[in-house]
Coordinates of C-alpha atoms in Angstrom, one line a residue:
Chain A
M8 CA 7.7 -1.4 47.3
D9 CA 11.4 0.0 46.1
G10 CA 10.6 -0.1 42.3
I11 CA 8.8 -1.9 39.7
R12 CA 9.8 -5.5 39.4
L13 CA 10.0 -6.3 35.6
G14 CA 9.8 -9.5 33.6
L15 CA 11.2 -9.2 30.0
V16 CA 9.6 -11.6 27.5
G17 CA 11.8 -12.1 24.4
L18 CA 15.5 -11.9 24.5
G19 CA 16.4 -11.3 20.8
K20 CA 18.3 -8.4 19.3
I21 CA 16.1 -5.5 20.2
A22 CA 15.8 -6.6 23.9
R23 CA 19.6 -7.0 24.3
D24 CA 20.5 -3.8 22.1
Q25 CA 17.9 -1.6 23.7
H26 CA 15.8 -2.8 26.5
L27 CA 18.4 -4.2 28.8
P28 CA 20.7 -1.1 28.9
A29 CA 17.3 1.4 29.1
I30 CA 16.1 -0.6 32.1
A31 CA 19.3 -0.8 33.9
A32 CA 19.5 3.0 33.4
T33 CA 16.0 3.8 34.5
P34 CA 15.2 4.7 38.2
G35 CA 12.1 3.0 39.6
I36 CA 12.0 -0.1 37.7
A37 CA 14.5 -3.2 37.8
L38 CA 14.7 -6.3 35.8
A39 CA 13.5 -9.3 38.0
G40 CA 13.2 -12.2 35.3
I41 CA 13.3 -13.4 32.1
A42 CA 11.2 -15.6 29.7
S43 CA 13.0 -16.5 26.4
R44 CA 12.9 -19.9 24.5
H45 CA 16.6 -19.8 23.7
A46 CA 18.4 -17.9 26.2
G47 CA 18.5 -16.5 30.0
L48 CA 20.6 -14.2 31.9
P49 CA 23.0 -15.1 34.6
D50 CA 22.1 -14.1 38.1
L51 CA 18.4 -13.6 37.1
P52 CA 15.4 -16.3 37.3
S53 CA 15.2 -17.4 33.7
F54 CA 12.4 -19.5 32.0
A55 CA 11.5 -20.9 28.8
T56 CA 7.9 -19.2 28.5
L57 CA 6.0 -16.4 30.1
E58 CA 3.5 -19.1 31.7
E59 CA 6.6 -20.5 33.4
L60 CA 7.9 -17.2 34.7
L61 CA 4.4 -16.2 36.0
A62 CA 3.8 -19.8 37.7
S63 CA 7.4 -19.8 39.3
G64 CA 6.5 -17.3 42.0
T65 CA 9.3 -14.9 40.9
P66 CA 7.9 -11.7 42.0
I67 CA 7.1 -9.2 39.3
D68 CA 4.7 -6.3 38.9
A69 CA 5.2 -5.8 35.2
V70 CA 6.0 -7.3 31.9
A71 CA 7.7 -5.9 28.8
L72 CA 7.0 -8.0 25.7
C73 CA 9.9 -7.9 23.1
T74 CA 8.7 -11.0 20.9
P75 CA 7.8 -10.7 17.3
P76 CA 4.2 -9.0 17.1
Q77 CA 2.3 -12.4 15.7
G78 CA 2.3 -13.9 19.1
R79 CA 2.1 -11.0 21.2
H80 CA -1.7 -10.7 21.8
A81 CA -1.7 -14.1 23.6
L82 CA 1.1 -13.1 25.9
A83 CA -0.3 -9.6 26.8
A84 CA -3.7 -11.3 27.7
Q85 CA -1.7 -13.9 29.9
A86 CA 0.0 -11.1 31.7
L87 CA -2.8 -8.8 32.3
A88 CA -4.8 -11.7 33.4
A89 CA -2.0 -12.5 36.0
G90 CA -2.4 -9.0 37.1
K91 CA 0.8 -7.3 35.6
H92 CA 1.3 -4.2 33.9
V93 CA 2.1 -4.7 30.2
L94 CA 4.7 -2.7 27.9
L95 CA 4.4 -3.7 24.3
E96 CA 7.0 -3.3 21.8
K97 CA 6.1 -1.8 18.4
P98 CA 3.9 -2.8 16.5
P99 CA 1.4 -3.4 19.5
G100 CA 0.1 -6.5 17.8
A101 CA -0.4 -8.2 14.4
T102 CA -3.9 -6.8 14.1
L103 CA -5.7 -3.7 15.0
A104 CA -8.7 -5.5 16.5
E105 CA -6.6 -7.5 19.1
I106 CA -5.8 -4.4 20.9
G107 CA -9.2 -3.6 22.1
P108 CA -9.7 -6.5 24.2
L109 CA -6.2 -5.8 25.9
Q110 CA -7.2 -2.4 26.6
E111 CA -10.5 -3.6 28.2
M112 CA -8.6 -6.1 30.3
A113 CA -6.3 -3.4 31.5
R114 CA -9.1 -1.1 32.4
E115 CA -11.1 -3.5 34.1
R116 CA -8.1 -4.8 36.2
G117 CA -6.7 -1.1 36.9
L118 CA -3.6 -2.1 34.9
T119 CA -1.3 0.0 32.9
L120 CA -0.9 -0.9 29.1
F121 CA 1.6 0.8 27.1
A122 CA 1.9 0.8 23.4
T123 CA 5.2 1.8 22.8
W124 CA 6.7 3.7 19.8
H125 CA 10.3 4.2 20.6
S126 CA 10.7 6.8 17.9
R127 CA 8.6 9.3 19.5
F128 CA 11.2 9.5 22.3
A129 CA 13.7 10.7 19.9
P130 CA 15.2 14.1 21.3
A131 CA 14.2 16.5 18.2
V132 CA 10.7 15.1 18.0
E133 CA 8.9 17.1 20.7
P134 CA 10.9 20.3 19.6
L135 CA 9.8 20.0 15.9
R136 CA 6.1 19.1 17.1
E137 CA 6.1 22.4 19.1
R138 CA 7.4 24.4 16.0
L139 CA 4.8 22.8 13.6
A140 CA 1.8 23.7 15.8
G141 CA -0.9 25.4 13.8
Q142 CA 1.3 25.5 10.7
R143 CA 0.3 24.5 7.1
I144 CA 2.6 21.9 5.5
R145 CA 3.4 22.4 2.1
A146 CA 5.5 19.4 1.5
L147 CA 6.4 16.3 3.4
L148 CA 8.8 13.7 2.4
I149 CA 9.8 10.8 4.8
Q150 CA 12.9 8.8 3.6
W151 CA 13.1 5.9 5.5
K152 CA 15.7 3.6 3.9
E153 CA 18.0 0.9 5.4
D154 CA 19.8 -2.5 4.9
V155 CA 17.4 -5.3 6.2
R156 CA 20.5 -7.5 6.3
V157 CA 22.3 -5.1 8.9
W158 CA 19.1 -4.4 11.2
H159 CA 17.0 -7.7 10.9
P160 CA 19.6 -10.5 10.5
G161 CA 18.1 -13.9 10.5
Q162 CA 14.7 -12.6 11.5
E163 CA 12.4 -14.9 9.4
W164 CA 9.3 -13.6 11.2
I165 CA 9.7 -10.0 9.8
W166 CA 9.2 -11.5 6.3
E167 CA 6.0 -13.5 7.4
P168 CA 2.3 -12.2 7.4
G169 CA 2.0 -10.1 10.5
G170 CA 5.8 -9.3 10.4
L171 CA 5.2 -6.1 8.4
G172 CA 8.4 -6.2 6.3
V173 CA 9.8 -2.8 5.6
F174 CA 6.8 -1.4 7.7
D175 CA 8.5 -2.7 10.7
P176 CA 11.0 0.2 10.5
G177 CA 8.6 2.3 8.5
I178 CA 6.0 2.3 11.2
N179 CA 8.7 4.3 13.4
A180 CA 8.5 7.2 10.8
L181 CA 4.6 7.1 10.8
S182 CA 4.8 7.2 14.7
I183 CA 6.7 10.3 14.5
L184 CA 4.7 11.7 11.7
T185 CA 1.3 11.2 13.6
R186 CA 3.0 12.9 16.8
I187 CA 4.3 16.1 14.9
L188 CA 1.8 16.8 12.5
P189 CA -0.9 19.4 13.6
F190 CA -3.6 17.9 11.6
P191 CA -4.4 14.2 10.6
V192 CA -3.4 12.5 7.3
F193 CA -4.7 9.6 5.5
L194 CA -3.3 7.5 2.8
T195 CA -4.5 8.2 -0.7
E196 CA -2.2 5.8 -2.7
A197 CA 0.4 3.2 -2.1
A198 CA 2.7 0.8 -3.9
L199 CA 4.1 -1.9 -2.0
S200 CA 7.0 -4.1 -3.3
F201 CA 7.1 -7.6 -2.5
P202 CA 10.0 -9.9 -3.2
A203 CA 8.8 -12.9 -5.4
N204 CA 9.8 -15.3 -2.4
R205 CA 8.4 -13.3 0.5
A206 CA 5.1 -12.5 2.4
A207 CA 6.0 -8.9 3.3
P208 CA 7.0 -5.9 1.5
I209 CA 10.8 -5.0 1.1
A210 CA 9.8 -1.6 -0.2
A211 CA 6.7 0.9 0.0
A212 CA 5.8 4.4 -1.5
L213 CA 3.1 6.2 0.1
R214 CA 1.0 9.3 -0.8
F215 CA -1.3 11.1 1.7
G216 CA -3.8 13.5 1.8
A217 CA -4.9 15.9 4.3
G218 CA -7.8 18.6 4.7
Q219 CA -5.1 21.4 4.2
G220 CA -3.7 19.9 1.0
G221 CA 0.0 19.6 0.4
D222 CA 2.3 17.1 -1.4
L223 CA 2.7 14.6 1.3
R224 CA 4.7 11.4 0.6
A225 CA 7.0 8.5 2.2
E226 CA 9.3 6.0 0.9
F227 CA 10.3 3.2 2.7
D228 CA 13.1 0.9 1.3
W229 CA 15.1 -1.9 2.9
R230 CA 17.5 -2.5 0.1
Q231 CA 19.6 0.6 1.0
T232 CA 23.2 0.0 1.3
G233 CA 26.0 2.3 2.3
P234 CA 24.6 5.4 4.2
Q235 CA 21.2 4.7 5.8
S236 CA 18.5 7.3 5.9
W237 CA 15.8 7.9 8.6
D238 CA 14.9 11.5 7.4
I239 CA 11.7 13.6 7.4
H240 CA 11.9 16.6 5.3
L241 CA 9.0 19.3 5.7
E242 CA 8.2 22.5 4.3
T243 CA 5.9 24.9 5.8
G244 CA 5.3 28.4 4.1
A245 CA 8.6 30.0 5.2
E246 CA 10.5 27.1 6.7
R247 CA 12.2 23.9 5.8
F248 CA 12.8 21.3 8.4
T249 CA 14.9 18.2 8.2
L250 CA 14.5 15.8 11.1
S251 CA 17.3 13.1 10.6
R252 CA 19.1 10.1 12.1
G253 CA 15.5 8.9 13.1
G254 CA 14.7 12.0 15.1
A255 CA 18.1 12.5 16.8
R256 CA 18.9 15.9 14.8
L257 CA 16.7 18.7 13.6
E258 CA 17.8 21.4 10.8
R259 CA 15.8 24.5 10.0
N260 CA 16.6 26.2 6.6
G261 CA 19.7 24.3 6.4
E262 CA 21.1 25.4 9.9
L263 CA 21.6 22.9 12.7
L264 CA 18.9 23.5 15.6
L265 CA 19.4 20.5 17.7
E266 CA 21.4 17.2 17.9
A267 CA 21.5 14.8 20.6
P268 CA 22.4 11.2 21.6
E269 CA 19.9 8.6 21.1
A270 CA 18.1 7.7 24.3
E271 CA 14.8 6.5 23.1
Y272 CA 14.2 3.4 25.2
R273 CA 15.3 5.1 28.4
G274 CA 12.2 7.6 27.4
I275 CA 10.1 4.5 27.0
Y276 CA 10.9 3.3 30.5
R277 CA 10.7 6.4 32.2
H278 CA 7.2 6.8 30.6
F279 CA 6.2 3.3 31.5
V280 CA 7.1 3.9 35.2
D281 CA 5.1 7.3 35.1
L282 CA 2.0 5.6 33.8
I283 CA 2.2 2.8 36.3
Q284 CA 2.6 5.5 39.2
A285 CA -0.5 7.2 37.7
G286 CA -2.6 4.3 37.1
A287 CA -2.6 5.3 33.3
C288 CA -2.8 3.8 30.1
D289 CA -1.1 4.9 26.7
V290 CA -2.4 3.1 23.6
D291 CA -2.4 5.2 20.4
L292 CA -3.0 3.0 17.2
S293 CA -2.5 6.0 14.7
P294 CA 0.9 4.5 13.4
M295 CA -0.7 1.2 12.9
I296 CA -3.7 2.3 11.3
H297 CA -1.5 3.8 8.6
V298 CA 0.0 0.7 8.2
A299 CA -3.2 -1.3 7.9
D300 CA -4.6 1.2 5.3
A301 CA -1.3 0.7 3.5
F302 CA -1.8 -3.0 2.9
M303 CA -5.6 -2.5 2.4
L304 CA -5.2 0.1 -0.2
G305 CA -1.7 -0.4 -1.7
R306 CA -1.0 -1.8 -5.0
R307 CA 1.3 -4.8 -5.0
I308 CA 4.2 -5.0 -7.2
T309 CA 6.4 -8.3 -7.4
V310 CA 10.2 -7.5 -7.3
E311 CA 13.1 -9.9 -7.3
A312 CA 13.5 -12.4 -4.6
F313 CA 15.4 -11.7 -1.5
H314 CA 18.0 -14.0 0.0
E315 CA 19.6 -13.2 3.3
A316 CA 23.1 -14.4 2.5
Chain B
M10 CA -39.3 21.8 6.6
D11 CA -41.5 19.1 5.5
G12 CA -38.5 16.5 5.2
I13 CA -35.0 16.1 4.5
R14 CA -34.1 17.0 1.1
L15 CA -31.6 14.4 -0.3
G16 CA -28.8 14.7 -2.8
L17 CA -27.8 11.3 -4.2
V18 CA -24.4 11.1 -5.5
G19 CA -23.3 8.1 -7.8
L20 CA -26.4 6.6 -9.9
G21 CA -24.8 3.1 -10.5
K22 CA -26.4 -0.5 -9.8
I23 CA -26.7 -0.1 -5.9
A24 CA -28.2 3.3 -6.2
R25 CA -31.0 2.1 -8.5
D26 CA -31.5 -1.3 -6.9
Q27 CA -31.5 -0.1 -3.4
H28 CA -31.3 3.6 -2.6
L29 CA -34.1 4.9 -4.8
P30 CA -36.9 2.7 -3.8
A31 CA -35.7 2.8 -0.2
I32 CA -35.9 6.6 -0.3
A33 CA -39.3 6.5 -2.1
A34 CA -40.6 4.5 0.8
T35 CA -39.0 6.4 3.8
P36 CA -41.3 9.0 5.4
G37 CA -39.4 12.2 6.4
I38 CA -36.8 12.1 3.4
A39 CA -37.3 12.9 -0.4
L40 CA -35.0 12.9 -3.3
A41 CA -34.4 16.4 -4.4
G42 CA -31.0 16.3 -6.8
I43 CA -28.7 13.7 -8.5
A44 CA -24.9 13.9 -9.0
S45 CA -23.7 11.2 -11.5
R46 CA -21.3 11.5 -14.3
H47 CA -23.1 9.3 -16.7
A48 CA -26.8 9.7 -16.0
G49 CA -29.7 11.7 -14.2
L50 CA -33.2 11.3 -13.3
P51 CA -36.2 12.8 -15.1
D52 CA -38.0 15.4 -13.1
L53 CA -35.1 15.9 -10.9
P54 CA -32.4 18.4 -11.0
S55 CA -29.2 16.4 -12.1
F56 CA -25.8 17.2 -12.6
A57 CA -22.4 15.6 -13.3
T58 CA -20.7 16.4 -10.1
L59 CA -21.5 16.9 -6.6
E60 CA -19.7 20.1 -7.0
E61 CA -22.2 21.4 -9.4
L62 CA -25.2 20.2 -7.5
L63 CA -23.8 22.1 -4.6
A64 CA -23.2 25.1 -6.6
S65 CA -26.6 25.1 -8.4
G66 CA -28.6 26.3 -5.5
T67 CA -31.0 23.1 -5.5
P68 CA -32.0 23.2 -2.0
I69 CA -30.7 20.0 -0.2
D70 CA -30.1 19.2 3.5
A71 CA -28.2 15.9 3.0
V72 CA -26.2 13.9 0.6
A73 CA -26.0 10.2 0.2
L74 CA -22.7 8.9 -1.3
C75 CA -23.1 5.8 -3.4
T76 CA -20.0 6.1 -5.5
P77 CA -16.9 3.8 -5.2
P78 CA -15.2 3.8 -1.9
Q79 CA -11.9 5.2 -3.5
G80 CA -13.2 8.8 -4.0
R81 CA -15.5 9.0 -1.2
H82 CA -13.6 10.9 1.3
A83 CA -13.3 14.1 -1.0
L84 CA -17.1 13.7 -1.6
A85 CA -18.1 13.5 1.9
A86 CA -15.7 16.5 3.0
Q87 CA -17.0 18.6 0.1
A88 CA -20.6 17.8 1.5
L89 CA -20.0 18.4 5.2
A90 CA -18.2 21.7 4.4
A91 CA -21.2 22.7 2.5
G92 CA -23.4 22.0 5.7
K93 CA -24.9 18.8 4.4
H94 CA -25.6 15.6 6.5
V95 CA -23.7 12.7 4.9
L96 CA -24.9 9.1 4.6
L97 CA -21.7 6.9 3.4
E98 CA -22.5 3.5 1.7
K99 CA -20.3 0.8 2.9
P100 CA -17.2 0.7 3.2
P101 CA -17.1 4.1 4.5
G102 CA -13.8 4.8 2.6
A103 CA -10.8 3.1 1.2
T104 CA -8.9 3.7 4.4
L105 CA -9.5 3.8 7.9
A106 CA -7.7 7.2 8.6
E107 CA -9.7 9.2 6.3
I108 CA -12.9 8.8 8.4
G109 CA -11.4 10.5 11.6
P110 CA -11.2 13.9 9.7
L111 CA -15.0 13.4 8.5
Q112 CA -16.0 12.8 12.0
E113 CA -14.3 15.9 13.3
M114 CA -15.9 17.9 10.2
A115 CA -19.6 16.5 11.1
R116 CA -18.8 17.3 14.9
E117 CA -17.7 20.8 14.4
R118 CA -20.7 21.6 12.3
G119 CA -23.4 19.8 14.1
L120 CA -24.0 17.7 11.2
T121 CA -25.0 13.9 10.9
L122 CA -22.4 11.6 9.5
F123 CA -23.7 7.9 9.0
A124 CA -21.6 5.1 8.0
T125 CA -24.0 2.6 6.9
W126 CA -23.7 -1.2 7.0
H127 CA -26.9 -2.3 5.3
S128 CA -26.7 -6.1 6.5
R129 CA -27.0 -5.0 10.0
F130 CA -30.7 -3.9 9.1
A131 CA -31.7 -7.3 7.9
P132 CA -34.5 -8.7 9.9
A133 CA -32.8 -11.6 11.7
V134 CA -29.9 -9.7 13.1
E135 CA -31.4 -8.0 16.1
P136 CA -33.2 -11.1 17.0
L137 CA -30.1 -13.2 16.9
R138 CA -28.0 -10.5 18.7
E139 CA -30.4 -10.7 21.5
R140 CA -30.4 -14.5 22.0
L141 CA -26.4 -14.6 21.8
A142 CA -26.1 -11.9 24.6
G143 CA -23.8 -13.4 27.3
Q144 CA -23.3 -16.8 25.8
R145 CA -20.0 -18.5 24.8
I146 CA -19.6 -19.4 21.1
R147 CA -18.1 -22.9 20.6
A148 CA -17.8 -22.5 16.6
L149 CA -18.7 -19.9 14.0
L150 CA -18.6 -20.3 10.3
I151 CA -19.3 -17.7 7.8
Q152 CA -20.0 -18.7 4.3
W153 CA -20.2 -15.7 2.1
K154 CA -20.3 -17.2 -1.5
E155 CA -21.5 -15.4 -4.6
D156 CA -21.1 -15.0 -8.0
V157 CA -19.1 -11.8 -8.7
R158 CA -20.3 -11.8 -12.3
V159 CA -23.7 -11.4 -11.4
W160 CA -23.5 -9.0 -8.6
H161 CA -20.6 -6.7 -9.9
P162 CA -21.0 -6.8 -13.5
G163 CA -18.6 -4.2 -15.2
Q164 CA -17.5 -2.9 -12.0
E165 CA -13.7 -2.4 -12.6
W166 CA -13.3 -0.2 -9.5
I167 CA -14.0 -3.3 -7.3
W168 CA -10.9 -5.1 -8.5
E169 CA -8.6 -1.9 -8.0
P170 CA -6.8 -1.2 -4.8
G171 CA -9.2 0.3 -2.2
G172 CA -12.2 -1.6 -4.0
L173 CA -11.6 -4.4 -1.4
G174 CA -12.5 -7.3 -4.0
V175 CA -14.5 -10.0 -2.2
F176 CA -14.3 -8.4 0.9
D177 CA -16.9 -5.9 -0.6
P178 CA -19.4 -8.5 0.1
G179 CA -17.5 -10.1 2.8
I180 CA -17.5 -6.7 5.0
N181 CA -21.5 -7.3 4.8
A182 CA -20.9 -10.5 7.0
L183 CA -18.3 -8.8 9.1
S184 CA -20.7 -6.0 9.7
I185 CA -23.2 -8.7 11.1
L186 CA -20.5 -10.5 13.1
T187 CA -19.4 -7.4 14.9
R188 CA -23.2 -6.5 15.8
I189 CA -24.4 -10.0 16.9
L190 CA -21.3 -11.3 18.9
P191 CA -21.4 -10.4 22.6
F192 CA -17.5 -10.3 22.8
P193 CA -14.9 -9.0 20.5
V194 CA -13.1 -10.9 18.0
F195 CA -9.6 -10.4 16.2
L196 CA -8.1 -12.0 13.1
T197 CA -5.4 -14.5 13.8
E198 CA -4.8 -15.9 10.3
A199 CA -6.0 -15.1 6.9
A200 CA -5.4 -16.5 3.3
L201 CA -6.3 -14.2 0.4
S202 CA -6.4 -15.4 -3.1
F203 CA -5.6 -12.8 -5.7
P204 CA -6.4 -13.5 -9.4
A205 CA -3.2 -13.2 -11.4
N206 CA -4.4 -10.2 -13.3
R207 CA -6.3 -8.4 -10.5
A208 CA -5.3 -5.8 -7.5
A209 CA -7.9 -7.4 -5.2
P210 CA -8.8 -10.7 -3.9
I211 CA -11.3 -13.1 -5.4
A212 CA -11.5 -15.3 -2.3
A213 CA -10.4 -15.3 1.4
A214 CA -10.1 -17.8 4.4
L215 CA -10.1 -16.1 7.9
R216 CA -9.4 -17.5 11.3
F217 CA -10.5 -15.5 14.3
G218 CA -9.4 -15.5 18.1
A219 CA -11.6 -14.2 21.1
G220 CA -10.9 -14.3 24.9
Q221 CA -13.3 -16.9 25.2
G222 CA -11.6 -19.6 22.7
G223 CA -13.8 -21.1 20.1
D224 CA -13.2 -22.3 16.5
L225 CA -14.1 -19.0 14.7
R226 CA -13.7 -18.9 10.9
A227 CA -14.9 -17.1 7.7
E228 CA -14.9 -18.3 4.0
F229 CA -15.4 -15.7 1.4
D230 CA -15.6 -16.5 -2.3
W231 CA -16.6 -14.8 -5.6
R232 CA -16.2 -17.9 -7.8
Q233 CA -19.7 -19.4 -6.8
T234 CA -21.9 -20.3 -9.4
G235 CA -25.3 -22.0 -8.9
P236 CA -26.9 -21.3 -5.5
Q237 CA -25.5 -18.5 -3.6
S238 CA -24.7 -18.4 0.2
W239 CA -24.7 -15.6 2.6
D240 CA -24.8 -17.7 5.9
I241 CA -23.6 -17.7 9.3
H242 CA -23.6 -20.7 11.2
L243 CA -23.0 -20.6 15.2
E244 CA -23.0 -22.9 17.9
T245 CA -23.3 -22.1 21.4
G246 CA -23.3 -24.7 24.3
A247 CA -26.8 -26.0 23.6
E248 CA -28.1 -24.2 20.4
R249 CA -27.1 -24.2 16.9
F250 CA -28.1 -21.1 14.8
T251 CA -28.2 -20.5 11.2
L252 CA -28.5 -16.9 9.8
S253 CA -28.8 -17.3 6.2
R254 CA -30.1 -15.2 3.1
G255 CA -27.9 -12.5 4.2
G256 CA -29.7 -12.1 7.5
A257 CA -33.2 -12.4 6.3
R258 CA -33.8 -16.1 7.7
L259 CA -32.9 -17.6 11.3
E260 CA -32.9 -21.2 12.3
R261 CA -32.2 -22.5 15.7
N262 CA -31.4 -26.2 16.0
G263 CA -33.0 -27.0 12.5
E264 CA -36.0 -25.0 13.1
L265 CA -37.3 -21.9 11.5
L266 CA -37.5 -19.0 13.9
L267 CA -37.9 -16.3 11.5
E268 CA -38.0 -15.3 7.9
A269 CA -38.9 -11.9 6.7
P270 CA -38.6 -9.9 3.4
E271 CA -35.4 -7.8 2.6
A272 CA -35.7 -4.3 3.6
E273 CA -32.2 -3.3 4.6
Y274 CA -32.0 -0.1 2.9
R275 CA -35.4 1.1 4.2
G276 CA -33.8 0.4 7.8
I277 CA -30.9 2.6 6.7
Y278 CA -32.7 5.5 5.6
R279 CA -35.2 5.4 8.5
H280 CA -32.1 5.4 10.9
F281 CA -30.5 8.4 8.8
V282 CA -33.9 10.5 9.4
D283 CA -33.6 9.7 13.0
L284 CA -30.0 10.4 13.4
I285 CA -30.5 13.8 11.8
Q286 CA -33.4 14.5 13.9
A287 CA -31.6 13.7 16.9
G288 CA -28.5 15.6 15.9
A289 CA -26.4 12.4 16.2
C290 CA -23.6 10.5 14.2
D291 CA -23.4 6.8 13.8
V292 CA -19.7 5.7 12.5
D293 CA -18.6 2.2 13.7
L294 CA -15.5 1.2 12.0
S295 CA -15.1 -2.3 13.4
P296 CA -16.2 -4.3 10.3
M297 CA -13.5 -2.3 8.1
I298 CA -10.9 -2.8 10.9
H299 CA -11.3 -6.5 10.4
V300 CA -10.8 -6.1 6.6
A301 CA -7.6 -3.9 7.1
D302 CA -6.3 -6.5 9.3
A303 CA -7.1 -9.3 6.9
F304 CA -5.0 -7.3 4.3
M305 CA -2.3 -6.6 6.7
L306 CA -2.1 -10.3 8.4
G307 CA -3.2 -12.2 5.4
R308 CA -0.9 -14.6 3.4
R309 CA -1.4 -13.9 -0.4
I310 CA -2.0 -16.7 -2.8
T311 CA -2.0 -16.1 -6.6
V312 CA -5.0 -18.0 -8.5
E313 CA -6.2 -18.2 -12.1
A314 CA -6.7 -14.9 -13.8
F315 CA -10.1 -13.5 -13.6
H316 CA -12.1 -12.3 -16.8
E317 CA -15.5 -11.1 -16.6
A318 CA -17.0 -12.2 -19.9

């Protein structure tokens, strides 16, 4: 085989903005088919559903699921049952419990299941992780604040149960946090702000505990206009770090250490190719566990109704 | 050593109703001290806090934590750090993520950590599990409906974030479910009813999916007066089972198979003694994962305010 033949399911904003260019740029994998209710791509076999794509006989080895999380389990189970490797956009599903059976199916069939966390592939994440190894963190402040109207236009599913609301971007920060910290943290307090007319939060304030102590907090907000912030501030004993632009830029004590162009989804597809070649899976649920904990432990506050236009 | 010397932390309703008689009836373990803000026991060293109990020099080998879940992580970490085996009342904490570090501490120190699910020790649970092995379930209906005023008088913590509301009893049903079913299930839909003046749900309706299909549902309600129901109805191809009285009674096709007196907490303490003697841990988070999933995926409905009196 020349390379992995990929079926892409869901041709929405994230698929067009990120997946298509990343797949085109990644050696060892090539787009071979599309399943999307509303769209297709010229020169590629395109079908309304994954079921039709699989039934069509279009040769594919793997499937990337870029649909909303609420229906992802059924699609992943369908793809694994058909013997295809599976890449899951984040979050890997609408519940934690639905991932276990998928892992079991992948293992039984010798297939790759990859629960992606794109922010972990930002260029400054691994360098910061290495600098934090073995260190105590005195203070942590995540500020993940963006304009939902800009980043999620018309995405009704994101406001529905299972869509996660502001935790959809927030989980990106948590995926970085759970990668870089040299110790586990757990939520101790949370306040979730729900618009009066929506089923998902528009903002969240989180406080974490850890065996080592420290003042560990996160602020997620979807009402940010003007400059957008995807920043993580950390203080160890002697150093202050700022990871900004979602992980593309790292400062230490106010001095620039690293800044590199965004290429997260290329990292994802490179890793997917490696996993398939190695016959391995990569499913880390820790970012989603923090989100589920926030919904379970969080106090709800009702705020102003949200209207898109 | 004659037996395990136990410190009991939290002398509320569950400790007095269940833990004290069960400890007294269990060979190999004996009560050696109490930590409780508001009460003590005659003839036993009694302290206001676990910290004071540990500092007092009262010889204890293990600690049972019967306090509300919101503060349990800190107490468990304190006990493990002092070299004591730990028994956790259900739920094991206020978050999923806080359990991992406790498991790690227990493993590092060679101590027992036991996350209890008392309903699993009900007499008909294991017999039903054996009958369901390898079977398909066509229909499942959990009906867990009780009067919160009777079972949780004056327990303000249960209405607070992390107190779980109706999932405090509901998690007992989920702990049975995750034990008896021969396959994993996951939540696909949930509606949670929150009283207008409370931070935790008073009722919940859950729907589950599973690889095998089937109509799988649960109803939790705290507004039940009159007869109380702690029932699980199951239909396989040929048989109908009803597990009732919280797991103490089992019917098959309308015929009584088993009915036995409640002795759940004796089962817990017997298992705790066995775990300590074997140098083992028992921490199954699956019931709590379903609860966290319900909070994350559930649609919220605001209902009539709840007043205790």
